[in-house]
mmCIF file of C-alpha atoms and ligand atoms in Angstrom:
data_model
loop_
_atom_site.group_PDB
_atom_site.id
_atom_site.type_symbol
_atom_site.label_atom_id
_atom_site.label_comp_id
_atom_site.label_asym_id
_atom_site.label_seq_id
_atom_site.Cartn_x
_atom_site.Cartn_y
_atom_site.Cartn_z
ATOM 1 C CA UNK L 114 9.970 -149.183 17.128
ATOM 2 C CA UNK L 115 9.952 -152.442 18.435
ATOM 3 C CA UNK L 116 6.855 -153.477 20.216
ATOM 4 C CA UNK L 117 6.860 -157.132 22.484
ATOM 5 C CA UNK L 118 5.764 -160.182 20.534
ATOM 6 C CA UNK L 119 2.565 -161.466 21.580
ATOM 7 C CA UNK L 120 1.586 -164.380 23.507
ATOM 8 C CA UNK L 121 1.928 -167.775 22.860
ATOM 9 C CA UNK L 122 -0.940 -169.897 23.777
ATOM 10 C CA UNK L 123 -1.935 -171.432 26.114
ATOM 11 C CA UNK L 124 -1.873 -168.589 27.510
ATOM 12 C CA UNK L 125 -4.335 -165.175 28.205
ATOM 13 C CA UNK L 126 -6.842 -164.831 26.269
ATOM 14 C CA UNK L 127 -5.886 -161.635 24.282
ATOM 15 C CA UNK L 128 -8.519 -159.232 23.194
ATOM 16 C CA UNK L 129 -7.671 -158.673 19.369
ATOM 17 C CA UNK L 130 -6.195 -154.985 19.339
ATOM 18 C CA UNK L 131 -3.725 -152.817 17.828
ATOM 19 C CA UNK L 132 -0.918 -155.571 18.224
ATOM 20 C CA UNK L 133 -2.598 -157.949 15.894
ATOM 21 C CA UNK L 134 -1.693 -155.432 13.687
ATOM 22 C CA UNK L 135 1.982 -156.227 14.761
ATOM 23 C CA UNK L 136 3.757 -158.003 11.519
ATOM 24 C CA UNK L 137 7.413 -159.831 11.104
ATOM 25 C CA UNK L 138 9.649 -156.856 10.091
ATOM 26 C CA UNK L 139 11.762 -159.683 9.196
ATOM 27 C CA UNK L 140 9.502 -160.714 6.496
ATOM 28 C CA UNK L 141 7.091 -157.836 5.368
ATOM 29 C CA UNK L 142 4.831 -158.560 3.012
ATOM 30 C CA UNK L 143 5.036 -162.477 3.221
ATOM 31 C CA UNK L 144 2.100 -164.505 3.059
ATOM 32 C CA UNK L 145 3.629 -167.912 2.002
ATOM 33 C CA UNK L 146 6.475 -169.663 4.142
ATOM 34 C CA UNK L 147 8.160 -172.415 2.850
ATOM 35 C CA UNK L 148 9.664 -174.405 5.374
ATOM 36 C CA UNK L 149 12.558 -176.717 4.009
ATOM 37 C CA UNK L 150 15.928 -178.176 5.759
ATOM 38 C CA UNK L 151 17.822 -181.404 5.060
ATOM 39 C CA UNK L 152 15.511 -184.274 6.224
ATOM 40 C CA UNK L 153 15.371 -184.508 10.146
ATOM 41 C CA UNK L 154 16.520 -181.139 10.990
ATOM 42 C CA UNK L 155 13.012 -180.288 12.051
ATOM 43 C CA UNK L 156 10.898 -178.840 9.410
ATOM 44 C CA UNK L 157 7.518 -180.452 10.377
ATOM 45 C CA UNK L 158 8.243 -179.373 13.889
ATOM 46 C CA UNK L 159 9.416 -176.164 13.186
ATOM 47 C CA UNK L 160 6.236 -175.376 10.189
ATOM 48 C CA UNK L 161 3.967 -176.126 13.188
ATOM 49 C CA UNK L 162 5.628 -173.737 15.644
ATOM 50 C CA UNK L 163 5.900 -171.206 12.809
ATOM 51 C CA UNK L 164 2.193 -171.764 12.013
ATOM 52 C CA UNK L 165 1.307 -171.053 15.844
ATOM 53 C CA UNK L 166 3.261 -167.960 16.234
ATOM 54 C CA UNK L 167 1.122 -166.428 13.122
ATOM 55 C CA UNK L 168 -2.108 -167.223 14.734
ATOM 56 C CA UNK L 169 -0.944 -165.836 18.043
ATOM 57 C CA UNK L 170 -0.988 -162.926 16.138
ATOM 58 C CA UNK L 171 -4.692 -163.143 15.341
ATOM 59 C CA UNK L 172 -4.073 -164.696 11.700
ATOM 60 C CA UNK L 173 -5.804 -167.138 10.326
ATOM 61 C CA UNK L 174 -3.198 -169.719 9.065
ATOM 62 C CA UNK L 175 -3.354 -172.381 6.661
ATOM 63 C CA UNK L 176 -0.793 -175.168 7.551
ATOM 64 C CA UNK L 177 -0.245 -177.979 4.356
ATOM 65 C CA UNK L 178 1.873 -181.054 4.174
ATOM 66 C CA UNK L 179 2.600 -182.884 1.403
ATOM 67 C CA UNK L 180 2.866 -186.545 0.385
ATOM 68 C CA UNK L 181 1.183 -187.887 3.325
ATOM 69 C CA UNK L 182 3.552 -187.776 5.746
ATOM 70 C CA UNK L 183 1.111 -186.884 8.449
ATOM 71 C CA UNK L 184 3.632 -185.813 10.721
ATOM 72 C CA UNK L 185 1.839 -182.661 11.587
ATOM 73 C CA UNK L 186 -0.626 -184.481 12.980
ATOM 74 C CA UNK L 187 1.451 -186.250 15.030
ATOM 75 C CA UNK L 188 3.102 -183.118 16.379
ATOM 76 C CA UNK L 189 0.249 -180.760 16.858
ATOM 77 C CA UNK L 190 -1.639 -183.526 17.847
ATOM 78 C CA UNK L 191 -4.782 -183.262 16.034
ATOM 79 C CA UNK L 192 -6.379 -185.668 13.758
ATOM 80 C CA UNK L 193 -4.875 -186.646 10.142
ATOM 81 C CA UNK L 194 -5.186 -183.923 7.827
ATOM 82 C CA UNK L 195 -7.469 -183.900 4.942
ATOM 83 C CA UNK L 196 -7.369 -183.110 1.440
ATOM 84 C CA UNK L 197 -9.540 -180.075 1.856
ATOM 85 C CA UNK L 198 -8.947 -177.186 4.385
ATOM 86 C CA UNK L 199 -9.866 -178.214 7.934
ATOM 87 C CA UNK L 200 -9.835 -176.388 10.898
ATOM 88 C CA UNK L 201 -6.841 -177.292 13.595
ATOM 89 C CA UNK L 202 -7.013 -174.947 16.115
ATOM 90 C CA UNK L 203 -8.308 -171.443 17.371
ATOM 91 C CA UNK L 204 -5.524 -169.536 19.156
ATOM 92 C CA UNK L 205 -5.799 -167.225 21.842
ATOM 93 C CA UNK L 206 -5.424 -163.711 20.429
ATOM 94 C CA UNK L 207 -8.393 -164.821 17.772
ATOM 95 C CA UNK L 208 -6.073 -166.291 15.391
ATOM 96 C CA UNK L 209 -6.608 -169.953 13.521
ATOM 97 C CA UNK L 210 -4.737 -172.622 12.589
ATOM 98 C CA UNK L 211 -6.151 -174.970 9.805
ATOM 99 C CA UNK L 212 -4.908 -177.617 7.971
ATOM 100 C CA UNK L 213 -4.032 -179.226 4.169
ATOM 101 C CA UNK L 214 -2.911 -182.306 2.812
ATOM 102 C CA UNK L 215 -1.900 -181.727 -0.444
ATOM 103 C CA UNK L 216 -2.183 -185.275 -2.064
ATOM 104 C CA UNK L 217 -1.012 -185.790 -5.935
ATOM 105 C CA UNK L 218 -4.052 -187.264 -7.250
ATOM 106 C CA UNK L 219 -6.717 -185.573 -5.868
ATOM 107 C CA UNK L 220 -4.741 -182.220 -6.974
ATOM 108 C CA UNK L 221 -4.367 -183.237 -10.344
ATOM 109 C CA UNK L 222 -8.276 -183.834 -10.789
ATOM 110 C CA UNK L 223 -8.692 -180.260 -9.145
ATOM 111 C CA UNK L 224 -6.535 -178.863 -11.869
ATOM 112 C CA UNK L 225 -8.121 -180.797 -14.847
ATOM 113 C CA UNK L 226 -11.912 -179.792 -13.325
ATOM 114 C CA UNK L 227 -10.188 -175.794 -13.171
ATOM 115 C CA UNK L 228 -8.303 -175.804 -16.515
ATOM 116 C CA UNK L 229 -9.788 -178.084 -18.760
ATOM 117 C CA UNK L 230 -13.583 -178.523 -17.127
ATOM 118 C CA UNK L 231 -12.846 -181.867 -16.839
ATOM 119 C CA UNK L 232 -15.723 -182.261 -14.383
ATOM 120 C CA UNK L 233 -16.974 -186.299 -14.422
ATOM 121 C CA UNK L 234 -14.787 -186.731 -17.090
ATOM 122 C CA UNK L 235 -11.974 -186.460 -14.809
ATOM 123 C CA UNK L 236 -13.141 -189.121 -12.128
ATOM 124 C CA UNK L 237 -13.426 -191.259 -15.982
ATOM 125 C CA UNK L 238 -10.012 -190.635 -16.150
ATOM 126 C CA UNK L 239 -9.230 -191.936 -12.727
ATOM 127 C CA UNK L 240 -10.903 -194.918 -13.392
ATOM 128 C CA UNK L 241 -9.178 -195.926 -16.331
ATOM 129 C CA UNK L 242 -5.836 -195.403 -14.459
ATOM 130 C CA UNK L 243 -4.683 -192.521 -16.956
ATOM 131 C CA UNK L 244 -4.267 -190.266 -13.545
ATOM 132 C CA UNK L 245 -1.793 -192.761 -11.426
ATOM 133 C CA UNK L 246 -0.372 -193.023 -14.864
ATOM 134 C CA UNK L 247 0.051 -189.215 -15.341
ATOM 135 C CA UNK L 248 1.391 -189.146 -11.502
ATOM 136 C CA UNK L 249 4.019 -191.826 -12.057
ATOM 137 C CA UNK L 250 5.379 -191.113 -15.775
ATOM 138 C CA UNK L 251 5.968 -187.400 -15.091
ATOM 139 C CA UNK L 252 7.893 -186.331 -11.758
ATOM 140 C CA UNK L 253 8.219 -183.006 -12.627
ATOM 141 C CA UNK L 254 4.117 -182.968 -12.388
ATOM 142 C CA UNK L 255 4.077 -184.263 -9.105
ATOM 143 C CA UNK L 256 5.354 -180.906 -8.184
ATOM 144 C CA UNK L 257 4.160 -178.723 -10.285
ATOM 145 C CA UNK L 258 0.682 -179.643 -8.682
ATOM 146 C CA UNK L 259 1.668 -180.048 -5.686
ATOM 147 C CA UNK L 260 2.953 -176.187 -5.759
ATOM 148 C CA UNK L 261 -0.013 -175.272 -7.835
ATOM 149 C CA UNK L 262 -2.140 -176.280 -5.038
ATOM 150 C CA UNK L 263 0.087 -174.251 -2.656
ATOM 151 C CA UNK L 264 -0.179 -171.125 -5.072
ATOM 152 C CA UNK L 265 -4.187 -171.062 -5.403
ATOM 153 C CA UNK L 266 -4.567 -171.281 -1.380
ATOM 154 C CA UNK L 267 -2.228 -168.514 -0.974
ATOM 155 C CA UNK L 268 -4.360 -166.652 -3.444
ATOM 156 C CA UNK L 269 -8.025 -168.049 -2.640
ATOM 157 C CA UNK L 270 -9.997 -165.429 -1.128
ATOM 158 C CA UNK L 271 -13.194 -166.079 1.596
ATOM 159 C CA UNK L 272 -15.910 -167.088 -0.320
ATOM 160 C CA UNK L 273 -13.727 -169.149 -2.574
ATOM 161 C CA UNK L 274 -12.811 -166.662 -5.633
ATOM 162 C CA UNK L 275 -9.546 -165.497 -6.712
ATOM 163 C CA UNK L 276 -11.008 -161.793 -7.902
ATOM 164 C CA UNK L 277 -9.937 -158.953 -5.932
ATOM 165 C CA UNK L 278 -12.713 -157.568 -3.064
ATOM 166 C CA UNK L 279 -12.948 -160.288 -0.269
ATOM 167 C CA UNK L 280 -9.900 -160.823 1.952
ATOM 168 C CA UNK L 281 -7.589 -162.978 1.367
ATOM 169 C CA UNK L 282 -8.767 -166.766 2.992
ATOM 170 C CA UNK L 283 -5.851 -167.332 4.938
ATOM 171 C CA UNK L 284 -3.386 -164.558 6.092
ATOM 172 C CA UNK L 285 -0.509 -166.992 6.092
ATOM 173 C CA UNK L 286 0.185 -170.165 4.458
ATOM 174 C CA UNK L 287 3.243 -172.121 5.857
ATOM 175 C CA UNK L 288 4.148 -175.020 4.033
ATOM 176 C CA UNK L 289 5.938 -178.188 5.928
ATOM 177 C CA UNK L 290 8.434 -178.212 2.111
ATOM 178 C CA UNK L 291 10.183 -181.280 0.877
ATOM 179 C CA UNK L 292 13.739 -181.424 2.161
ATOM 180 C CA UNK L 293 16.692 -179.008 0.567
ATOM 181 C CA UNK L 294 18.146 -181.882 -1.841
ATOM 182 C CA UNK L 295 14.367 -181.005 -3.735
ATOM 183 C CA UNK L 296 13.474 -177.809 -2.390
ATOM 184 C CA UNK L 297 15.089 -176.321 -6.168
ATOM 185 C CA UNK L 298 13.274 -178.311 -8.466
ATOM 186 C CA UNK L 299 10.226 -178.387 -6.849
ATOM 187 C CA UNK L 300 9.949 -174.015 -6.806
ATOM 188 C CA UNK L 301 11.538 -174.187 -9.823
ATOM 189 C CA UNK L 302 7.829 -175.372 -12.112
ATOM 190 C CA UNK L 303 8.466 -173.193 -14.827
ATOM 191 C CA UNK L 304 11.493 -174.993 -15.966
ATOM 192 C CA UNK L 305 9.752 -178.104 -15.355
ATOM 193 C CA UNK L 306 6.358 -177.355 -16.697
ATOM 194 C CA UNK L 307 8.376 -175.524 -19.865
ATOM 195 C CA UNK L 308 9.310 -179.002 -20.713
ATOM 196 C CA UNK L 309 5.273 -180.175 -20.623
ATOM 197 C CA UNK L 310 3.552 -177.498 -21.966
ATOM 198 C CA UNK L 311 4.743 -174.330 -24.220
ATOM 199 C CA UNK L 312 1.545 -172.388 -24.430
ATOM 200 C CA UNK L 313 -1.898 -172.593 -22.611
ATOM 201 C CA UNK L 314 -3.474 -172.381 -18.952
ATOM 202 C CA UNK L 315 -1.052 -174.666 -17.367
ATOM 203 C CA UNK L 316 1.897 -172.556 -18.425
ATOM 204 C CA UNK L 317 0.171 -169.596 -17.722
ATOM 205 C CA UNK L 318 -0.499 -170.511 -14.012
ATOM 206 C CA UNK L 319 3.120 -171.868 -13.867
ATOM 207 C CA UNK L 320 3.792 -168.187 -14.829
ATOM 208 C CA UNK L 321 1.625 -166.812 -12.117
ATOM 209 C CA UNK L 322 3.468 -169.122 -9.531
ATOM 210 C CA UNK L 323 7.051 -168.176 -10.450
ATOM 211 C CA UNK L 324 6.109 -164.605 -10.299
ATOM 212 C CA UNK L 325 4.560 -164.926 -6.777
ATOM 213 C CA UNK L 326 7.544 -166.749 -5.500
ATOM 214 C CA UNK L 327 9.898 -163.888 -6.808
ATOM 215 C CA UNK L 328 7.833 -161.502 -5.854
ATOM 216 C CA UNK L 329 8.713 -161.252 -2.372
ATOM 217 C CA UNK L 330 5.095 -162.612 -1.138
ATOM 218 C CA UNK L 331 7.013 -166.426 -0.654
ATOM 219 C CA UNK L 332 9.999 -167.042 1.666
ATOM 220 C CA UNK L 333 11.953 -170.310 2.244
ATOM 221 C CA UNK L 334 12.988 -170.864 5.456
ATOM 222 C CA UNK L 335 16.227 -173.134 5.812
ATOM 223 C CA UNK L 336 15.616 -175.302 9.217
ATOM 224 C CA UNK L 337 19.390 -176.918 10.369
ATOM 225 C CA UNK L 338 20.954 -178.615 12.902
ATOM 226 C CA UNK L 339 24.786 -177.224 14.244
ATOM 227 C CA UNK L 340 26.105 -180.101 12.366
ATOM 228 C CA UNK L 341 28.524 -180.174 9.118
ATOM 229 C CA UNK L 342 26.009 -181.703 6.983
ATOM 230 C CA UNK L 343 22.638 -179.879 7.878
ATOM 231 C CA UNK L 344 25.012 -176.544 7.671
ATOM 232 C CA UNK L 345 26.219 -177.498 4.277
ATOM 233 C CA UNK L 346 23.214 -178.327 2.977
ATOM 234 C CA UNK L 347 21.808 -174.850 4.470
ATOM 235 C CA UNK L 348 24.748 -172.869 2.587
ATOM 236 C CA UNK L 349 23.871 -175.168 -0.918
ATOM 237 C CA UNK L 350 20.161 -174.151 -0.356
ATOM 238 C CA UNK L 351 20.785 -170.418 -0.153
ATOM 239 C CA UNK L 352 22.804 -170.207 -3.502
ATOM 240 C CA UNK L 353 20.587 -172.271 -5.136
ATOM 241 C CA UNK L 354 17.195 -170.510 -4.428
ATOM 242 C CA UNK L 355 19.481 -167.474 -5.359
ATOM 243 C CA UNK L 356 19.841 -169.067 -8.554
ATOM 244 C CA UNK L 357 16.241 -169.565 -9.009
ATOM 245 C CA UNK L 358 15.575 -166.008 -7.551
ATOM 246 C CA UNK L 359 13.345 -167.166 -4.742
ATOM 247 C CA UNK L 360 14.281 -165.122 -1.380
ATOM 248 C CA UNK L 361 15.547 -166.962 1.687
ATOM 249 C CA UNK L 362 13.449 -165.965 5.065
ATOM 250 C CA UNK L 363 15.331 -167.079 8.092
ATOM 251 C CA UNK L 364 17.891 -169.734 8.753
ATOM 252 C CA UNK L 365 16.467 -171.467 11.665
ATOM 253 C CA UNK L 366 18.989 -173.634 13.932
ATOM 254 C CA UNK L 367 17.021 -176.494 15.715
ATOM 255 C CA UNK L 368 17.489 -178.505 18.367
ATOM 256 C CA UNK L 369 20.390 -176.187 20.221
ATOM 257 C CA UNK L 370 21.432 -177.642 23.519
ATOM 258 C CA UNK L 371 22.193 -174.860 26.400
ATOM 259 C CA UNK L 372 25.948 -174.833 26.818
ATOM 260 C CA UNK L 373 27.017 -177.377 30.073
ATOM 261 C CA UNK L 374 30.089 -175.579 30.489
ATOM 262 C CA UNK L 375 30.873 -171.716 30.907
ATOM 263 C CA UNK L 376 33.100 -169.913 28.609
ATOM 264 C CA UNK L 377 35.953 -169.836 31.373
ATOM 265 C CA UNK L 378 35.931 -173.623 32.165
ATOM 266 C CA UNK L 379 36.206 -174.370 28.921
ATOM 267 C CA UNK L 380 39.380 -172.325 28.033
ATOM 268 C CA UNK L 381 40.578 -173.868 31.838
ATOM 269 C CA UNK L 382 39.778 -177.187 29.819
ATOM 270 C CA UNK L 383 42.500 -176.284 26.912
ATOM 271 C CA UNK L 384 44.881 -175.166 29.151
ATOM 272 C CA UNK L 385 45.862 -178.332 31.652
ATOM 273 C CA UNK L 386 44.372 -180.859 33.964
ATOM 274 C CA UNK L 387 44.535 -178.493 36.712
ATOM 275 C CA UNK L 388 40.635 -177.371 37.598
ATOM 276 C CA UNK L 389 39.998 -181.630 37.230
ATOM 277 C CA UNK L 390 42.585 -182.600 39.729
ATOM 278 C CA UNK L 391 40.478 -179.973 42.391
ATOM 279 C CA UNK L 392 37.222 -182.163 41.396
ATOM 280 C CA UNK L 393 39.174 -185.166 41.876
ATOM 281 C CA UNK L 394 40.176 -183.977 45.312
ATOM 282 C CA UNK L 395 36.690 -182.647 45.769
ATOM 283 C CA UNK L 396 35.129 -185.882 44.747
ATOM 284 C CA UNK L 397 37.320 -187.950 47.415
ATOM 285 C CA UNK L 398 36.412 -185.486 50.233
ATOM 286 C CA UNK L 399 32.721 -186.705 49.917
ATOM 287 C CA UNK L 400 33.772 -190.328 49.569
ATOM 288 C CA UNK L 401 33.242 -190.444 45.624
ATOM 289 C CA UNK L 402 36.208 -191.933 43.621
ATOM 290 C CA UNK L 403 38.203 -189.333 42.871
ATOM 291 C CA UNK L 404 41.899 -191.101 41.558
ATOM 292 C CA UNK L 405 43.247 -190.434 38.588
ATOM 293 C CA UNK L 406 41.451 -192.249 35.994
ATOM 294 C CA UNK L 407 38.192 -190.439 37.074
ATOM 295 C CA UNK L 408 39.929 -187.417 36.574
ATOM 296 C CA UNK L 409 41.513 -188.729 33.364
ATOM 297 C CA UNK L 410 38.379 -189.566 32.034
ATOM 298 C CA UNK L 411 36.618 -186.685 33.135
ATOM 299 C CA UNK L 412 38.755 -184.829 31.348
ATOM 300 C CA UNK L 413 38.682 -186.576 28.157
ATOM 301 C CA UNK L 414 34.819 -186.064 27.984
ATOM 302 C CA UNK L 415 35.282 -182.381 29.185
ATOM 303 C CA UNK L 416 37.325 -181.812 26.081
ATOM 304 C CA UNK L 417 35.392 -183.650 23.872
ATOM 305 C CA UNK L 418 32.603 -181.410 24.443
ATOM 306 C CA UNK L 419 34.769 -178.309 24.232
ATOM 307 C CA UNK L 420 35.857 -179.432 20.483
ATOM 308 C CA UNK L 421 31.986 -179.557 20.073
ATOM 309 C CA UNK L 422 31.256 -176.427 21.299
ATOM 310 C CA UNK L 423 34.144 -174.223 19.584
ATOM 311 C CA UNK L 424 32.544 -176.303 16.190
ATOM 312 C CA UNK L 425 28.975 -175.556 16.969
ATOM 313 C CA UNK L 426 30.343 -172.253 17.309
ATOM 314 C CA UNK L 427 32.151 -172.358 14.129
ATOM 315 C CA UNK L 428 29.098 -173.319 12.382
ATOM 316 C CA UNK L 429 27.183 -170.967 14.255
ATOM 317 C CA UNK L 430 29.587 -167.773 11.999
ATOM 318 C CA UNK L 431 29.335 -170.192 8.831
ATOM 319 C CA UNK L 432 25.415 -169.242 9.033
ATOM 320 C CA UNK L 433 25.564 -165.960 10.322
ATOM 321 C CA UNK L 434 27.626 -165.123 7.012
ATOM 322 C CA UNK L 435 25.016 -165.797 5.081
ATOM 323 C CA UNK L 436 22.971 -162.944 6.383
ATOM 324 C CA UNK L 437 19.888 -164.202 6.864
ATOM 325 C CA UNK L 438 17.651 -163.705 10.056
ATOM 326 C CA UNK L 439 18.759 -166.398 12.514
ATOM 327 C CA UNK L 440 16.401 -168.222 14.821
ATOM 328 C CA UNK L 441 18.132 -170.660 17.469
ATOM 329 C CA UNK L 442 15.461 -172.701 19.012
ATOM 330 C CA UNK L 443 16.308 -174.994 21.678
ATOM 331 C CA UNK L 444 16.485 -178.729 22.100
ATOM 332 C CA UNK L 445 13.035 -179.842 24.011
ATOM 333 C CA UNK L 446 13.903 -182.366 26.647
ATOM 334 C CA UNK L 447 11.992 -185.335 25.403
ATOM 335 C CA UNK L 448 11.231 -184.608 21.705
ATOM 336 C CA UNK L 449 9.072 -181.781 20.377
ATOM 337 C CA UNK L 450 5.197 -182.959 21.381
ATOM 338 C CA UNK L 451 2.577 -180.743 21.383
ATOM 339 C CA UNK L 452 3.621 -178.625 24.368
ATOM 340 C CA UNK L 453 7.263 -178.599 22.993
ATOM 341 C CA UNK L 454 5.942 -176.885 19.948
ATOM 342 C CA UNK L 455 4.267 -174.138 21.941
ATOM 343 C CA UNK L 456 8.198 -173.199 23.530
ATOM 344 C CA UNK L 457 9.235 -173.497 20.261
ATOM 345 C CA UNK L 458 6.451 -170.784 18.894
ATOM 346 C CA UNK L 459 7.065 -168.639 22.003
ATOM 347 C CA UNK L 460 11.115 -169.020 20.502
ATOM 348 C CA UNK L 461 10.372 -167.647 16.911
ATOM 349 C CA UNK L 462 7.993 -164.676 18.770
ATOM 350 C CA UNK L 463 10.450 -164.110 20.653
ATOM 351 C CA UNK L 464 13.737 -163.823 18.866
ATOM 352 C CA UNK L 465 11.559 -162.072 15.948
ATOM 353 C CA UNK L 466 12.140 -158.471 14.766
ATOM 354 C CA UNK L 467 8.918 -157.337 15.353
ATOM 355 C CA UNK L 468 7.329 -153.832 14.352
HETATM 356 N N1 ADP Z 717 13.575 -178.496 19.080
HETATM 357 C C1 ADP Z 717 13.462 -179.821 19.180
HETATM 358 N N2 ADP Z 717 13.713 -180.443 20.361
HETATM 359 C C2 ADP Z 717 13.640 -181.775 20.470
HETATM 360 N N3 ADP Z 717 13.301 -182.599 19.472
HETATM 361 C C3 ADP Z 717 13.025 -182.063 18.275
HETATM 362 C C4 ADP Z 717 13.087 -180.648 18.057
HETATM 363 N N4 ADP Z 717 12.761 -180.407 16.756
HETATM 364 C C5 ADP Z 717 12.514 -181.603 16.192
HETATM 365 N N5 ADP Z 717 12.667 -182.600 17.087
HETATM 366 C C6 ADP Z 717 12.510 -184.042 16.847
HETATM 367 O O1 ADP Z 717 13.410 -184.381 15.796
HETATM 368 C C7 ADP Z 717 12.825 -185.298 14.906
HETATM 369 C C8 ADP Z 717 12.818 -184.715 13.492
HETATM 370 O O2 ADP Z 717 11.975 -183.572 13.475
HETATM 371 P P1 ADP Z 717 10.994 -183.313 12.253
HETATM 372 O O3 ADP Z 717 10.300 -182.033 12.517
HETATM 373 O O4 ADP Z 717 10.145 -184.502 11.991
HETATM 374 O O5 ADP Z 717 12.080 -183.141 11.095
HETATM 375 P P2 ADP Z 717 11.864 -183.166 9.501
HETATM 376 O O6 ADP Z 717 10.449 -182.777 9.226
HETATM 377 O O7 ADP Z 717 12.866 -182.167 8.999
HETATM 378 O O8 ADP Z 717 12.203 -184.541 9.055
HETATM 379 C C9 ADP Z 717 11.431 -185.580 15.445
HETATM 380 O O9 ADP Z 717 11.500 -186.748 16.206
HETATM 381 C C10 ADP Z 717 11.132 -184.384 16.326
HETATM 382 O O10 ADP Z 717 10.259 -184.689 17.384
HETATM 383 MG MG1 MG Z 718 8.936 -183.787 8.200
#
């Protein structure tokens, strides 16, 4: 039974009850969201609107960037994030949004202090340069900590342990993902940490992460634009995190303008000059210029837009075939600041399948 999504804030306060019970029947079970897209499609904006629409719910929601491109910052406006867990936001409905930096270095000396009790020996390490050394040489380790990192805050429990008891620290964790071109290899660290290391913990944890990405606990979520490339890029992504076996959440069309023109003008539009030539007149009556070349051009742009519409339509089926849940969130007049975020939360609430 479908119940109404919550709230977005701002908004009234809700009194936690039964409804922050509510979960995503379009992604049961999920705790980690991967947000990727081809680069500029929106996936900063979009991670940040995701992350708010969890916390509406009354979940405490751990939102992590990587590579310090601070654009979360800039779009939930809130100060840089850090390379340990900060606190962004409470939500109304009792719900949290905090924040992670995940930066190379400082993640490989977490994993040498975990794995190898490194301890001062590590910051040695830094010192002598061996650790921008390790973080240059080897790509492939650039990700594999960076999703490492990702893995043990989707698994850290309050209090800090991994053992089973306390609740989970963060009901969510929604990652702002490197773009689709990457998206493969970077999920992918068992191939690439197969090449580094056959036996021991850091293949056992790269292990662990594949089987928590397969397992139906991770989803990526594909963020486009209703343009050929973004789409194409969006149908590449899906068969290759099929190939890697990690399941797709939703598609997620950004920035989709409101049609100008109804249905009915725009097959006028195909069909003859004829509705123009009455705006031409109409345009004259009130003293505009109105002659032919107004209408000329006016028609030219009309059908301009009509080609774009019947291909943003087009495009629209291309990604409805690939039978995903599909989000269309709308362009924000202005660029998507803080507030613009909050419409798009209030979107993804909204056109969720809720239970
Ligand atoms: N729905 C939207 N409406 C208006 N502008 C948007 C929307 N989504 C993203 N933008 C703008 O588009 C640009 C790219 O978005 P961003 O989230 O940074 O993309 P990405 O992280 O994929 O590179 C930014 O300037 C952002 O403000
Ligand atoms: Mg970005």
């Amino acid at each position: 039974m479908a119940a109404a999504p919550p709230p977005i804030p701002p908004g009234p306060t809700r009194a936690p009850d039964a409804s922050s019970e509510v979960t995503l029947a379009d992604w049961p079970g999920v705790r980690l969201h991967v947000v990727s897209g081809k680069g500029g499609t929106g996936k900063t904006t979009v991670a940040a609107a995701l992350a708010l629409t969890l916390a509406s719910l009354g979940r405490r929601v751990l939102l992590v960037e990587v590579e310090g491109r601070q654009g979360i910052s800039q779009v939930l406006d809130v100060p840089p994030l850090s390379i340990e867990d900060r606190l962004l936001m409470k939500v109304s409905g009792g719900g949290e949004v905090w924040g992670l930096a995940i930066e190379v270095k400082a993640a490989l000396l977490e994993y040498l202090d975990i794995f190898y009790k490194l301890g001062r020996a590590g910051s040695i390490l830094e010192k002598t340069g061996a650790i921008d050394f390790a973080t240059t040489i080897a790509p492939g380790v650039r990700d594999v900590l960076v999703v490492g990192k990702v893995y043990e805050s989707v698994r850290r429990r309050r209090g800090g342990g991994t053992q089973a008891g306390p609740p989970f620290a963060y009901d969510a964790v929604v990652l702002d993902a490197p773009p689709t071109g990457r998206i493969g290899h970077v999920l992918n660290v068992n191939d690439e940490v197969a090449e580094l290391a056959k036996v021991g913990p850091i293949r056992g944890q790269a292990d662990s992460i594949t089987r928590m990405l397969r397992s139906g606990t991770a989803v990526v979520h594909l963020t486009t634009l209703l343009e050929d490339m973004p789409v194409q890029e969006t149908v590449d992504a899906v068969a290759q995190l099929a190939s890697i076996h990690v399941p797709v959440g939703a598609v997620i069309v950004n920035q989709a303008r409101d049609d100008v023109l109804s249905p009915e003008t725009l097959a006028a539009l195909g069909q003859g000059d004829g509705e123009l030539a009455a705006v031409g007149t109409a345009f004259e009556s009130v003293g505009l210029p109105g002659g032919d070349d107004v209408v000329a051009a006016l028609a030219a742009e009309a059908r301009d837009h009509a080609e774009r519409i019947a291909l943003e339509d087009e495009l629209l089926t291309v990604l409805a075939d690939l039978d995903r849940p599909l989000y269309v969130l709308p362009r924000i007049a202005g660029g998507a600041d803080p507030g613009g975020v909050r419409i798009l939360a209030q979107q993804l609430a909204e056109q969720a399948v809720w239970q």
